[in-house]
Short mmCIF file of C-alpha atoms in Angstrom, two decimals:
data_model
loop_
_atom_site.label_atom_id
_atom_site.label_comp_id
_atom_site.label_asym_id
_atom_site.label_seq_id
_atom_site.Cartn_x
_atom_site.Cartn_y
_atom_site.Cartn_z
CA MET A 1 42.44 130.37 -51.46
CA THR A 2 43.17 130.96 -47.81
CA LYS A 3 42.40 134.64 -47.25
CA PRO A 4 39.20 135.49 -45.33
CA VAL A 5 36.28 136.84 -47.37
CA VAL A 6 35.42 140.54 -47.10
CA ASP A 7 32.44 142.58 -48.31
CA LEU A 8 32.43 143.40 -52.01
CA THR A 9 32.17 147.20 -51.95
CA GLU A 10 33.73 150.16 -53.71
CA THR A 11 35.79 150.83 -50.60
CA THR A 12 37.23 147.33 -50.21
CA ILE A 13 37.98 147.09 -53.91
CA ASP A 14 39.73 150.46 -54.04
CA ALA A 15 41.89 149.48 -51.09
CA LEU A 16 43.51 146.71 -53.18
CA PRO A 17 46.71 147.23 -55.14
CA ALA A 18 46.33 147.11 -58.93
CA GLN A 19 47.81 143.62 -59.24
CA LEU A 20 46.97 140.59 -61.36
CA GLY A 21 45.36 137.59 -59.73
CA VAL A 22 42.33 135.45 -59.04
CA TYR A 23 39.24 135.97 -56.90
CA GLU A 24 36.19 134.15 -55.59
CA ILE A 25 32.84 135.86 -55.02
CA VAL A 26 30.38 134.33 -52.55
CA ASP A 27 26.78 135.25 -51.64
CA ARG A 28 25.42 135.91 -48.16
CA THR A 29 24.98 132.14 -47.56
CA GLY A 30 28.61 131.45 -48.39
CA THR A 31 27.79 129.85 -51.74
CA THR A 32 30.34 130.60 -54.43
CA VAL A 33 28.82 132.72 -57.20
CA THR A 34 31.84 132.90 -59.48
CA ILE A 35 35.59 132.36 -59.64
CA GLY A 36 37.38 134.86 -61.87
CA TYR A 37 40.74 136.32 -62.70
CA ALA A 38 42.26 139.71 -63.41
CA GLY A 39 44.49 139.30 -66.45
CA GLY A 40 47.10 141.40 -68.20
CA ARG A 41 44.57 143.45 -70.16
CA GLU A 42 42.82 144.87 -67.08
CA ALA A 43 43.64 148.57 -66.70
CA PHE A 44 44.01 148.36 -62.90
CA GLY A 45 44.33 144.63 -62.39
CA ILE A 46 42.11 143.04 -59.79
CA ARG A 47 40.46 146.37 -58.99
CA THR A 48 39.07 146.67 -62.52
CA ALA A 49 37.87 143.06 -62.55
CA LEU A 50 36.13 143.35 -59.17
CA HIS A 51 34.51 146.66 -60.08
CA ARG A 52 33.05 144.90 -63.12
CA GLU A 53 31.74 142.08 -60.90
CA LEU A 54 30.17 144.66 -58.57
CA THR A 55 28.43 146.32 -61.52
CA ASP A 56 27.26 142.98 -62.93
CA HIS A 57 25.94 141.57 -59.67
CA GLY A 58 24.76 144.79 -58.00
CA VAL A 59 25.46 145.97 -54.50
CA GLY A 60 24.26 143.94 -51.58
CA GLY A 61 25.37 140.90 -49.72
CA LEU A 62 28.24 139.72 -51.87
CA ARG A 63 31.67 139.04 -50.41
CA PHE A 64 34.99 138.10 -51.97
CA ARG A 65 38.48 136.86 -51.36
CA HIS A 66 41.47 137.12 -53.65
CA GLU A 67 44.99 135.98 -54.33
CA PHE A 68 47.64 137.90 -56.27
CA THR A 69 49.52 135.83 -58.83
CA HIS A 70 51.11 136.27 -62.24
CA GLY A 71 50.00 132.73 -63.00
CA TYR A 72 46.38 133.88 -62.97
CA LEU A 73 45.27 131.73 -65.91
CA THR A 74 46.55 128.42 -64.59
CA ARG A 75 45.56 129.23 -60.99
CA TRP A 76 42.03 130.14 -62.19
CA GLN A 77 41.70 126.83 -64.03
CA GLU A 78 43.05 124.98 -61.00
CA LEU A 79 40.50 126.65 -58.70
CA LEU A 80 37.65 125.75 -61.04
CA MET A 81 38.81 122.12 -61.27
CA LEU A 82 39.17 121.89 -57.48
CA TYR A 83 35.69 123.36 -57.03
CA GLU A 84 34.24 120.91 -59.53
CA ALA A 85 35.99 118.01 -57.79
CA ASP A 86 34.62 119.10 -54.41
CA HIS A 87 31.06 120.00 -55.45
CA GLY A 88 30.40 118.00 -58.62
CA ALA A 89 29.51 121.18 -60.50
CA LEU A 90 30.91 124.62 -61.22
CA PRO A 91 29.76 127.88 -59.62
CA SER A 92 26.74 129.37 -61.38
CA GLY A 93 28.88 132.12 -62.90
CA ASN A 94 31.28 129.63 -64.48
CA VAL A 95 29.02 126.95 -65.95
CA GLY A 96 30.04 127.85 -69.50
CA HIS A 97 33.64 126.81 -68.78
CA LEU A 98 32.94 123.16 -68.02
CA GLY A 99 33.69 121.93 -71.53
CA THR A 100 37.15 123.48 -71.53
CA LEU A 101 38.26 122.24 -68.11
CA GLY A 102 40.36 119.23 -67.22
CA ARG A 103 39.60 116.69 -64.53
CA LEU A 104 41.36 116.60 -61.18
CA SER A 105 40.99 113.95 -58.50
CA PRO A 106 42.79 115.55 -55.55
CA LEU A 107 43.24 113.42 -52.47
CA SER A 108 40.97 115.74 -50.45
CA ALA A 109 38.07 115.10 -52.82
CA GLU A 110 38.06 111.34 -52.29
CA PRO A 111 35.52 109.77 -49.93
CA ALA A 112 36.94 108.86 -46.57
CA PRO A 113 37.91 105.18 -46.34
CA THR A 114 35.40 102.99 -44.57
CA GLY A 115 36.01 100.06 -42.26
CA SER A 116 37.12 99.53 -38.70
CA ASN A 117 40.53 100.07 -37.17
CA MET B 1 76.35 123.39 -96.51
CA ASP B 2 73.93 125.19 -98.81
CA LEU B 3 71.68 127.60 -96.92
CA THR B 4 69.87 128.75 -100.05
CA LEU B 5 66.16 127.99 -100.03
CA SER B 6 64.61 126.27 -103.04
CA ASP B 7 61.83 128.15 -104.85
CA GLU B 8 59.28 125.87 -103.23
CA GLN B 9 60.74 126.38 -99.75
CA GLN B 10 60.79 130.15 -100.23
CA LEU B 11 57.15 130.09 -101.32
CA ILE B 12 56.17 128.05 -98.25
CA VAL B 13 58.15 130.32 -95.91
CA ASP B 14 56.52 133.43 -97.43
CA THR B 15 53.07 131.86 -97.16
CA VAL B 16 53.49 130.93 -93.50
CA ARG B 17 55.01 134.33 -92.68
CA ARG B 18 52.04 136.09 -94.25
CA TYR B 19 49.63 133.77 -92.41
CA VAL B 20 51.23 134.61 -89.05
CA GLN B 21 51.23 138.35 -89.68
CA GLU B 22 47.76 138.60 -91.21
CA GLU B 23 45.82 135.94 -89.34
CA ILE B 24 47.47 135.27 -85.97
CA VAL B 25 49.08 138.49 -84.76
CA PRO B 26 45.91 140.65 -85.15
CA LEU B 27 43.89 138.18 -83.05
CA GLU B 28 46.42 138.35 -80.23
CA ALA B 29 45.76 142.03 -79.75
CA ASP B 30 42.42 141.13 -78.13
CA LEU B 31 43.58 138.10 -76.15
CA ASP B 32 45.04 138.01 -72.66
CA PRO B 33 48.85 138.38 -72.89
CA ASP B 34 49.23 134.88 -71.47
CA ALA B 35 46.49 133.32 -73.59
CA GLY B 36 47.16 129.89 -75.00
CA GLU B 37 44.00 129.42 -77.07
CA LEU B 38 42.07 131.30 -79.70
CA HIS B 39 38.33 131.79 -79.53
CA PRO B 40 36.77 128.56 -80.87
CA GLU B 41 35.24 130.26 -83.92
CA ASP B 42 38.61 131.78 -84.90
CA GLN B 43 40.29 128.41 -84.37
CA ALA B 44 37.80 126.63 -86.64
CA ARG B 45 38.08 129.30 -89.33
CA LEU B 46 41.87 129.16 -89.38
CA ILE B 47 42.00 125.36 -89.40
CA GLN B 48 39.80 125.48 -92.48
CA LYS B 49 42.31 127.91 -93.98
CA THR B 50 45.36 125.72 -93.30
CA ARG B 51 43.48 122.73 -94.73
CA GLU B 52 42.89 124.72 -97.92
CA MET B 53 46.60 125.64 -97.95
CA GLY B 54 47.43 121.92 -97.76
CA PHE B 55 49.39 122.36 -94.54
CA TYR B 56 47.04 120.81 -91.97
CA GLY B 57 48.52 117.89 -90.03
CA LEU B 58 52.10 118.91 -90.81
CA ASP B 59 53.75 116.17 -88.79
CA ILE B 60 51.54 113.30 -89.88
CA PRO B 61 53.50 110.86 -92.06
CA LYS B 62 52.47 110.87 -95.70
CA GLU B 63 51.22 107.27 -95.57
CA PHE B 64 48.72 108.36 -92.90
CA GLY B 65 47.46 111.35 -94.88
CA GLY B 66 49.97 114.05 -93.96
CA PRO B 67 51.46 116.49 -96.48
CA GLY B 68 54.85 114.73 -96.53
CA ILE B 69 57.03 117.75 -95.80
CA ASP B 70 60.77 117.14 -95.43
CA VAL B 71 62.60 117.93 -92.19
CA THR B 72 64.34 121.04 -93.56
CA THR B 73 61.14 122.62 -94.84
CA ARG B 74 59.39 121.67 -91.60
CA ALA B 75 62.15 123.44 -89.64
CA LEU B 76 61.84 126.53 -91.85
CA MET B 77 58.09 126.56 -91.20
CA ALA B 78 58.61 126.15 -87.45
CA ILE B 79 60.91 129.21 -87.48
CA GLU B 80 58.07 131.26 -88.99
CA MET B 81 55.23 129.73 -86.97
CA SER B 82 56.67 130.76 -83.60
CA GLN B 83 57.00 134.48 -84.46
CA HIS B 84 54.07 135.69 -82.37
CA ARG B 85 53.34 136.11 -78.67
CA ALA B 86 52.15 132.55 -77.98
CA GLY B 87 54.38 131.07 -80.66
CA LEU B 88 56.95 129.24 -78.56
CA TYR B 89 54.58 126.70 -77.05
CA ASN B 90 51.48 127.30 -79.17
CA PRO B 91 52.77 127.98 -82.68
CA CYS B 92 49.84 129.45 -84.60
CA TYR B 93 47.61 128.12 -81.79
CA GLY B 94 47.65 124.64 -83.25
CA THR B 95 45.87 125.67 -86.43
CA PHE B 96 48.35 123.59 -88.46
CA GLY B 97 47.11 120.53 -86.55
CA GLY B 98 48.99 117.96 -84.54
CA ALA B 99 50.40 114.58 -85.34
CA GLY B 100 49.26 112.83 -82.21
CA LEU B 101 51.85 110.90 -80.29
CA ALA B 102 54.54 109.76 -82.70
CA GLN B 103 54.99 106.44 -80.86
CA LEU B 104 51.54 105.35 -82.01
CA TYR B 105 52.74 105.02 -85.59
CA GLU B 106 54.62 101.94 -84.32
CA ALA B 107 51.52 100.53 -82.63
CA THR B 108 49.67 97.35 -83.59
CA GLU B 109 46.83 97.66 -86.10
CA ASP B 110 44.30 97.21 -83.29
CA GLN B 111 45.97 99.96 -81.25
CA LYS B 112 46.06 102.25 -84.27
CA GLU B 113 42.32 101.74 -84.78
CA ARG B 114 41.57 102.48 -81.14
CA TYR B 115 44.02 105.34 -80.50
CA LEU B 116 46.01 106.66 -83.47
CA PHE B 117 43.26 107.16 -86.04
CA PRO B 118 40.77 108.72 -83.58
CA THR B 119 43.59 111.10 -82.54
CA LEU B 120 44.30 112.08 -86.15
CA ARG B 121 40.57 112.68 -86.68
CA GLY B 122 40.55 114.96 -83.63
CA GLU B 123 38.26 112.64 -81.67
CA LYS B 124 40.76 111.67 -78.95
CA LYS B 125 43.62 113.34 -77.12
CA GLY B 126 46.68 111.63 -75.73
CA CYS B 127 49.41 112.63 -73.28
CA PHE B 128 52.97 111.42 -72.72
CA ALA B 129 53.75 110.26 -69.18
CA LEU B 130 57.46 109.55 -68.75
CA THR B 131 59.00 111.85 -66.11
CA GLU B 132 58.69 110.91 -62.45
CA PRO B 133 59.41 112.70 -59.16
CA SER B 134 62.66 110.71 -59.05
CA GLY B 135 63.96 112.51 -62.16
CA GLY B 136 63.41 113.30 -65.82
CA SER B 137 66.83 113.77 -67.41
CA ASP B 138 67.77 110.12 -67.01
CA PRO B 139 64.37 108.47 -67.31
CA ALA B 140 65.68 104.98 -68.02
CA ARG B 141 67.16 104.79 -64.54
CA ALA B 142 64.73 107.10 -62.74
CA ILE B 143 61.50 105.28 -63.55
CA GLN B 144 60.07 103.75 -60.38
CA THR B 145 56.51 103.17 -61.53
CA ARG B 146 56.18 99.40 -61.39
CA GLY B 147 54.20 97.10 -63.62
CA HIS B 148 53.63 93.40 -63.08
CA ARG B 149 51.69 90.95 -65.14
CA ASP B 150 48.54 89.28 -63.86
CA GLY B 151 47.07 86.96 -66.48
CA ASP B 152 45.86 89.01 -69.44
CA GLU B 153 46.42 92.26 -67.61
CA TRP B 154 49.21 94.42 -66.27
CA ILE B 155 48.91 96.14 -62.89
CA LEU B 156 50.64 99.52 -62.59
CA ASN B 157 51.50 101.44 -59.43
CA GLY B 158 53.48 104.66 -59.17
CA SER B 159 53.43 108.34 -60.08
CA LYS B 160 54.42 110.76 -62.83
CA LEU B 161 55.30 114.45 -62.64
CA TYR B 162 55.22 117.47 -65.00
CA ILE B 163 52.81 115.73 -67.37
CA SER B 164 51.10 118.11 -69.82
CA GLY B 165 47.47 117.61 -70.79
CA ALA B 166 46.78 114.55 -68.64
CA ASP B 167 43.67 116.14 -67.13
CA LYS B 168 42.11 116.55 -70.58
CA ALA B 169 43.50 113.44 -72.26
CA ASP B 170 41.51 110.36 -73.26
CA PHE B 171 44.59 108.17 -73.01
CA ALA B 172 48.17 108.33 -71.80
CA LEU B 173 51.41 106.68 -72.88
CA VAL B 174 52.77 105.45 -69.57
CA PHE B 175 56.26 104.03 -69.05
CA ALA B 176 56.77 101.56 -66.19
CA ARG B 177 59.54 99.32 -64.91
CA THR B 178 58.59 95.72 -65.61
CA SER B 179 61.76 93.83 -64.74
CA ASP B 180 64.57 93.91 -62.21
CA ASP B 181 66.87 95.57 -64.74
CA PRO B 182 67.52 99.03 -63.23
CA GLY B 183 68.26 100.62 -66.62
CA ARG B 184 66.77 101.01 -70.06
CA ASN B 185 66.15 97.29 -70.60
CA GLY B 186 63.56 97.06 -67.88
CA VAL B 187 60.99 99.60 -69.07
CA THR B 188 57.73 98.86 -70.92
CA ALA B 189 55.31 101.34 -72.57
CA PHE B 190 51.54 101.09 -72.10
CA ILE B 191 48.56 102.87 -73.62
CA VAL B 192 46.29 103.70 -70.69
CA ASP B 193 42.72 105.00 -70.96
CA THR B 194 42.47 107.87 -68.49
CA ASP B 195 39.11 106.62 -67.21
CA THR B 196 40.78 103.42 -66.00
CA PRO B 197 40.13 102.92 -62.27
CA GLY B 198 43.30 103.89 -60.39
CA PHE B 199 44.35 106.64 -62.84
CA HIS B 200 44.40 109.88 -60.85
CA VAL B 201 45.37 113.44 -61.83
CA ARG B 202 46.29 114.51 -58.32
CA ARG B 203 47.31 118.14 -58.70
CA VAL B 204 48.18 121.04 -60.96
CA VAL B 205 51.86 122.00 -61.06
CA HIS B 206 52.37 125.72 -61.73
CA THR B 207 55.48 126.80 -63.61
CA LEU B 208 57.07 129.86 -65.22
CA ARG B 209 54.87 129.06 -68.18
CA SER B 210 51.76 130.65 -66.70
CA THR B 211 49.66 129.89 -69.77
CA HIS B 212 49.69 126.19 -69.24
CA TYR B 213 50.07 123.95 -66.22
CA ALA B 214 51.60 120.54 -65.80
CA THR B 215 50.08 117.82 -63.64
CA GLU B 216 51.10 115.12 -61.20
CA LEU B 217 49.65 111.65 -61.77
CA GLN B 218 49.21 108.75 -59.40
CA PHE B 219 48.51 105.15 -60.41
CA GLU B 220 46.93 102.85 -57.84
CA GLU B 221 46.47 99.19 -58.76
CA MET B 222 45.69 100.33 -62.29
CA ARG B 223 44.78 97.32 -64.47
CA ILE B 224 45.77 97.55 -68.13
CA PRO B 225 44.81 94.95 -70.74
CA ALA B 226 47.86 93.18 -72.17
CA ALA B 227 46.63 94.28 -75.60
CA ASN B 228 47.51 97.84 -74.58
CA MET B 229 51.21 97.18 -74.20
CA LEU B 230 52.98 99.33 -76.81
CA GLY B 231 55.89 97.60 -78.49
CA GLU B 232 57.80 94.82 -76.80
CA GLU B 233 58.02 94.03 -73.11
CA ASN B 234 61.06 95.71 -71.50
CA ARG B 235 61.80 97.62 -74.71
CA GLY B 236 59.71 100.69 -73.94
CA PHE B 237 62.61 103.05 -73.39
CA ALA B 238 63.57 102.87 -77.06
CA ILE B 239 60.05 104.10 -77.85
CA ALA B 240 60.44 107.03 -75.44
CA ASN B 241 63.94 107.82 -76.62
CA ASP B 242 62.89 107.93 -80.26
CA ARG B 243 60.52 110.76 -79.51
CA LEU B 244 63.14 112.63 -77.51
CA SER B 245 65.56 112.56 -80.46
CA ARG B 246 63.23 113.42 -83.33
CA GLN B 247 61.60 116.38 -81.56
CA ARG B 248 64.81 118.35 -81.16
CA ILE B 249 64.96 119.97 -84.60
CA PRO B 250 61.49 121.61 -84.65
CA TYR B 251 61.92 122.39 -80.94
CA ALA B 252 65.12 124.30 -81.72
CA ALA B 253 63.49 126.00 -84.71
CA GLY B 254 60.66 127.29 -82.51
CA CYS B 255 63.19 128.90 -80.17
CA LEU B 256 64.90 130.56 -83.11
CA GLY B 257 61.64 132.06 -84.41
CA ALA B 258 61.05 133.92 -81.15
CA ALA B 259 64.64 135.17 -81.18
CA ILE B 260 64.31 136.48 -84.74
CA LYS B 261 61.15 138.38 -83.82
CA ALA B 262 62.78 139.78 -80.66
CA GLN B 263 65.75 140.97 -82.72
CA GLU B 264 63.42 142.69 -85.22
CA MET B 265 61.71 144.45 -82.34
CA ALA B 266 65.04 145.47 -80.76
CA ILE B 267 66.35 146.91 -84.04
CA ASP B 268 63.12 148.81 -84.65
CA TRP B 269 63.19 150.22 -81.12
CA ALA B 270 66.87 151.17 -81.32
CA LYS B 271 66.34 153.04 -84.58
CA ASN B 272 63.45 155.09 -83.20
CA ARG B 273 64.13 155.62 -79.49
CA GLU B 274 66.21 158.64 -78.49
CA ALA B 275 68.35 159.04 -75.38
CA PHE B 276 71.20 161.37 -74.44
CA GLY B 277 70.77 163.40 -77.61
CA GLY B 278 70.70 160.60 -80.16
CA LEU B 279 69.13 157.37 -81.27
CA LEU B 280 69.84 154.21 -79.28
CA ALA B 281 71.10 152.67 -82.51
CA GLU B 282 73.97 155.19 -82.50
CA LYS B 283 75.27 153.94 -79.13
CA GLN B 284 78.01 151.36 -79.27
CA ALA B 285 76.60 149.54 -76.25
CA ILE B 286 73.36 148.96 -78.15
CA GLN B 287 75.11 148.14 -81.43
CA TRP B 288 77.11 145.40 -79.74
CA MET B 289 73.98 143.86 -78.23
CA ILE B 290 72.33 143.85 -81.67
CA VAL B 291 75.44 142.22 -83.18
CA ASP B 292 75.65 139.62 -80.42
CA ASN B 293 71.98 138.83 -81.08
CA GLU B 294 72.72 138.33 -84.75
CA ILE B 295 75.61 135.99 -83.95
CA ASP B 296 73.38 133.85 -81.73
CA ILE B 297 70.62 133.81 -84.36
CA ARG B 298 72.87 132.83 -87.26
CA HIS B 299 74.66 130.21 -85.17
CA ALA B 300 71.33 128.61 -84.27
CA ARG B 301 70.02 128.77 -87.83
CA TYR B 302 73.15 127.08 -89.14
CA CYS B 303 72.97 124.27 -86.58
CA ILE B 304 69.25 123.68 -87.15
CA LEU B 305 69.54 123.54 -90.93
CA GLU B 306 72.62 121.32 -90.78
CA ALA B 307 70.77 118.82 -88.57
CA ALA B 308 67.66 118.99 -90.77
CA GLN B 309 69.60 118.52 -94.02
CA LYS B 310 71.43 115.49 -92.59
CA ALA B 311 68.10 114.02 -91.51
CA ASP B 312 66.69 114.57 -95.00
CA ARG B 313 69.72 112.83 -96.56
CA GLY B 314 69.11 109.84 -94.30
CA GLU B 315 72.38 110.37 -92.45
CA ARG B 316 72.90 110.05 -88.71
CA PHE B 317 71.97 113.38 -87.11
CA ARG B 318 71.89 112.71 -83.38
CA THR B 319 74.84 114.99 -82.54
CA GLU B 320 73.62 117.73 -84.88
CA ALA B 321 70.09 117.66 -83.43
CA ALA B 322 71.45 117.84 -79.89
CA MET B 323 73.72 120.74 -80.86
CA ALA B 324 70.85 122.56 -82.57
CA LYS B 325 68.64 122.16 -79.51
CA LEU B 326 71.34 123.42 -77.16
CA VAL B 327 72.53 126.32 -79.32
CA ALA B 328 69.01 127.51 -80.20
CA SER B 329 67.50 127.29 -76.73
CA GLU B 330 70.45 128.94 -74.99
CA GLY B 331 71.16 131.51 -77.73
CA SER B 332 67.50 132.53 -78.08
CA GLY B 333 67.31 133.10 -74.34
CA ARG B 334 70.25 135.49 -74.60
CA VAL B 335 68.71 137.28 -77.60
CA VAL B 336 65.41 137.93 -75.82
CA ASP B 337 67.28 139.02 -72.69
CA ARG B 338 69.25 141.61 -74.71
CA ALA B 339 66.10 142.72 -76.52
CA ILE B 340 64.47 143.42 -73.16
CA GLN B 341 67.55 145.36 -72.05
CA ILE B 342 67.44 147.49 -75.20
CA HIS B 343 63.72 148.21 -74.67
CA GLY B 344 64.21 149.18 -71.02
CA GLY B 345 61.09 149.39 -68.85
CA VAL B 346 58.57 148.59 -71.56
CA GLY B 347 60.49 145.38 -72.27
CA VAL B 348 59.34 143.77 -69.04
CA THR B 349 55.69 144.79 -69.35
CA LYS B 350 52.88 142.63 -70.68
CA ASP B 351 52.37 145.25 -73.41
CA LEU B 352 55.09 143.43 -75.38
CA PRO B 353 55.62 139.69 -75.89
CA LEU B 354 59.25 139.84 -74.74
CA GLU B 355 58.53 139.06 -71.08
CA ARG B 356 56.53 135.97 -72.05
CA TRP B 357 59.28 134.71 -74.36
CA TYR B 358 61.85 135.40 -71.63
CA ARG B 359 59.98 133.16 -69.17
CA GLU B 360 59.16 130.47 -71.69
CA LEU B 361 62.65 130.32 -73.19
CA ARG B 362 64.06 129.57 -69.75
CA ILE B 363 62.00 126.40 -69.78
CA ARG B 364 63.27 125.49 -73.25
CA ARG B 365 66.76 124.96 -71.84
CA ILE B 366 65.29 122.12 -69.78
CA GLY B 367 62.43 120.71 -71.88
CA GLU B 368 63.13 117.88 -74.36
CA GLY B 369 66.39 117.19 -72.53
CA PRO B 370 68.38 119.87 -70.66
CA SER B 371 71.54 121.41 -72.11
CA GLU B 372 73.71 119.12 -70.00
CA VAL B 373 72.07 116.02 -71.50
CA GLN B 374 72.54 117.43 -75.00
CA ARG B 375 76.25 117.81 -74.21
CA LEU B 376 76.32 114.24 -72.90
CA ILE B 377 74.78 112.98 -76.16
CA MET B 378 77.32 114.89 -78.23
CA ALA B 379 80.25 113.79 -76.03
CA ARG B 380 79.32 110.12 -76.44
CA GLU B 381 79.34 110.42 -80.20
CA ILE B 382 82.42 112.61 -80.47
CA LEU B 383 84.41 110.41 -78.09
CA GLY B 384 83.05 107.23 -79.57
CA GLY B 385 80.96 105.76 -76.78
CA SER B 386 80.30 105.86 -73.08
CA PHE B 387 83.37 105.90 -70.82
CA LYS B 388 81.53 104.97 -67.67
#
């Protein structure tokens, strides 16, 4: 996701359109807490999903970024696989999904080649 | 051609129809509209049920423990199994089991022990890696992945595109060019363990089918034991082509199932929705759409059953299967499109399955060989050979 992170508050959430999509929530240190999606059953799309995250995690210090997409399920799985490839583990809020995920080896996740020019 | 179902076929059709309506459709009410999987406990419960019904592993040949269902009955079941939201690509969410990769039934005994039987027991998953960035409709000429022999091993380099399930597979069937022949006589099939060094799943490819992604693969100096060559050297395209032909009948039947359900929904809506002082069903514009739907549905059903009955009689059915695939995938797309038009605004919402079928049916005109390739297959047979 390329959007900058913003504070996770009632105000920032309510400013979003009620669209479907994916989001990433990070703590005050920048560590990803969870990667989630707002699917077709959410009453107000990403607003409903983020309000639920705010309730679950409580107010204070959390930030988020998002991406609107109708391909929320595949994009969510892709984000989790990319995170796992980069960090060797899933965010704490997603550890239960490891068994259902595939394996990606994106070029960016490979160690830089060694040797001299 | 006799379209009458035997007593046994009618019983099977009724059983599957009841299973879909009573077991599958209610579960979908609580799933995401784009969901492609059931909750694991529901999946396990329903697999147990299909085992008890004697229908688990539908496509496994009888000599390997399958139920031994003929092609016509299998097509009739496929028509029923796709009549729910996820039914086009996930008929009954896989609770009737899979058959693994059909090419493995032609494998050596050693390969069957290592790959086929573990797949049938649900211990391993395989994927089929044929299409490349250079093209998929004419794979025999488009394959640029190269394989060369090095002692008791083959070394593969290249890439594959739009490959389903590679990121979760234990092994892949990979097709590579192994001679200077630029056509179908230069391709060899290999069984590749996905943990082989040099096997990379580079990226997710998002498509209209937002339930499920495809992947792009890259092979870098990937060493494959010679014992993992499937079939004969430079004869791999026949293995790939066999799958492409035999899949067309159930593929077409799946399209038809969604169309039948969409037509049922359209009729129900037209008979209950009022506009301009009367029911939609009273308007000629709506009546004609319903009739056009029925023409497309019956045309597809006829073609599918003709192909299936020829296959069951042991006759050549290549043209009929191609025609069934073309007629069903294109006609079902039109049926769902009209059903959406009849429903109006609610037709394009995720409250109904129509929008999902609309997106997924567009892919069906391309998957398993696009309409143009089906016409090419039929033209060759009707005209009596290639005129190139």
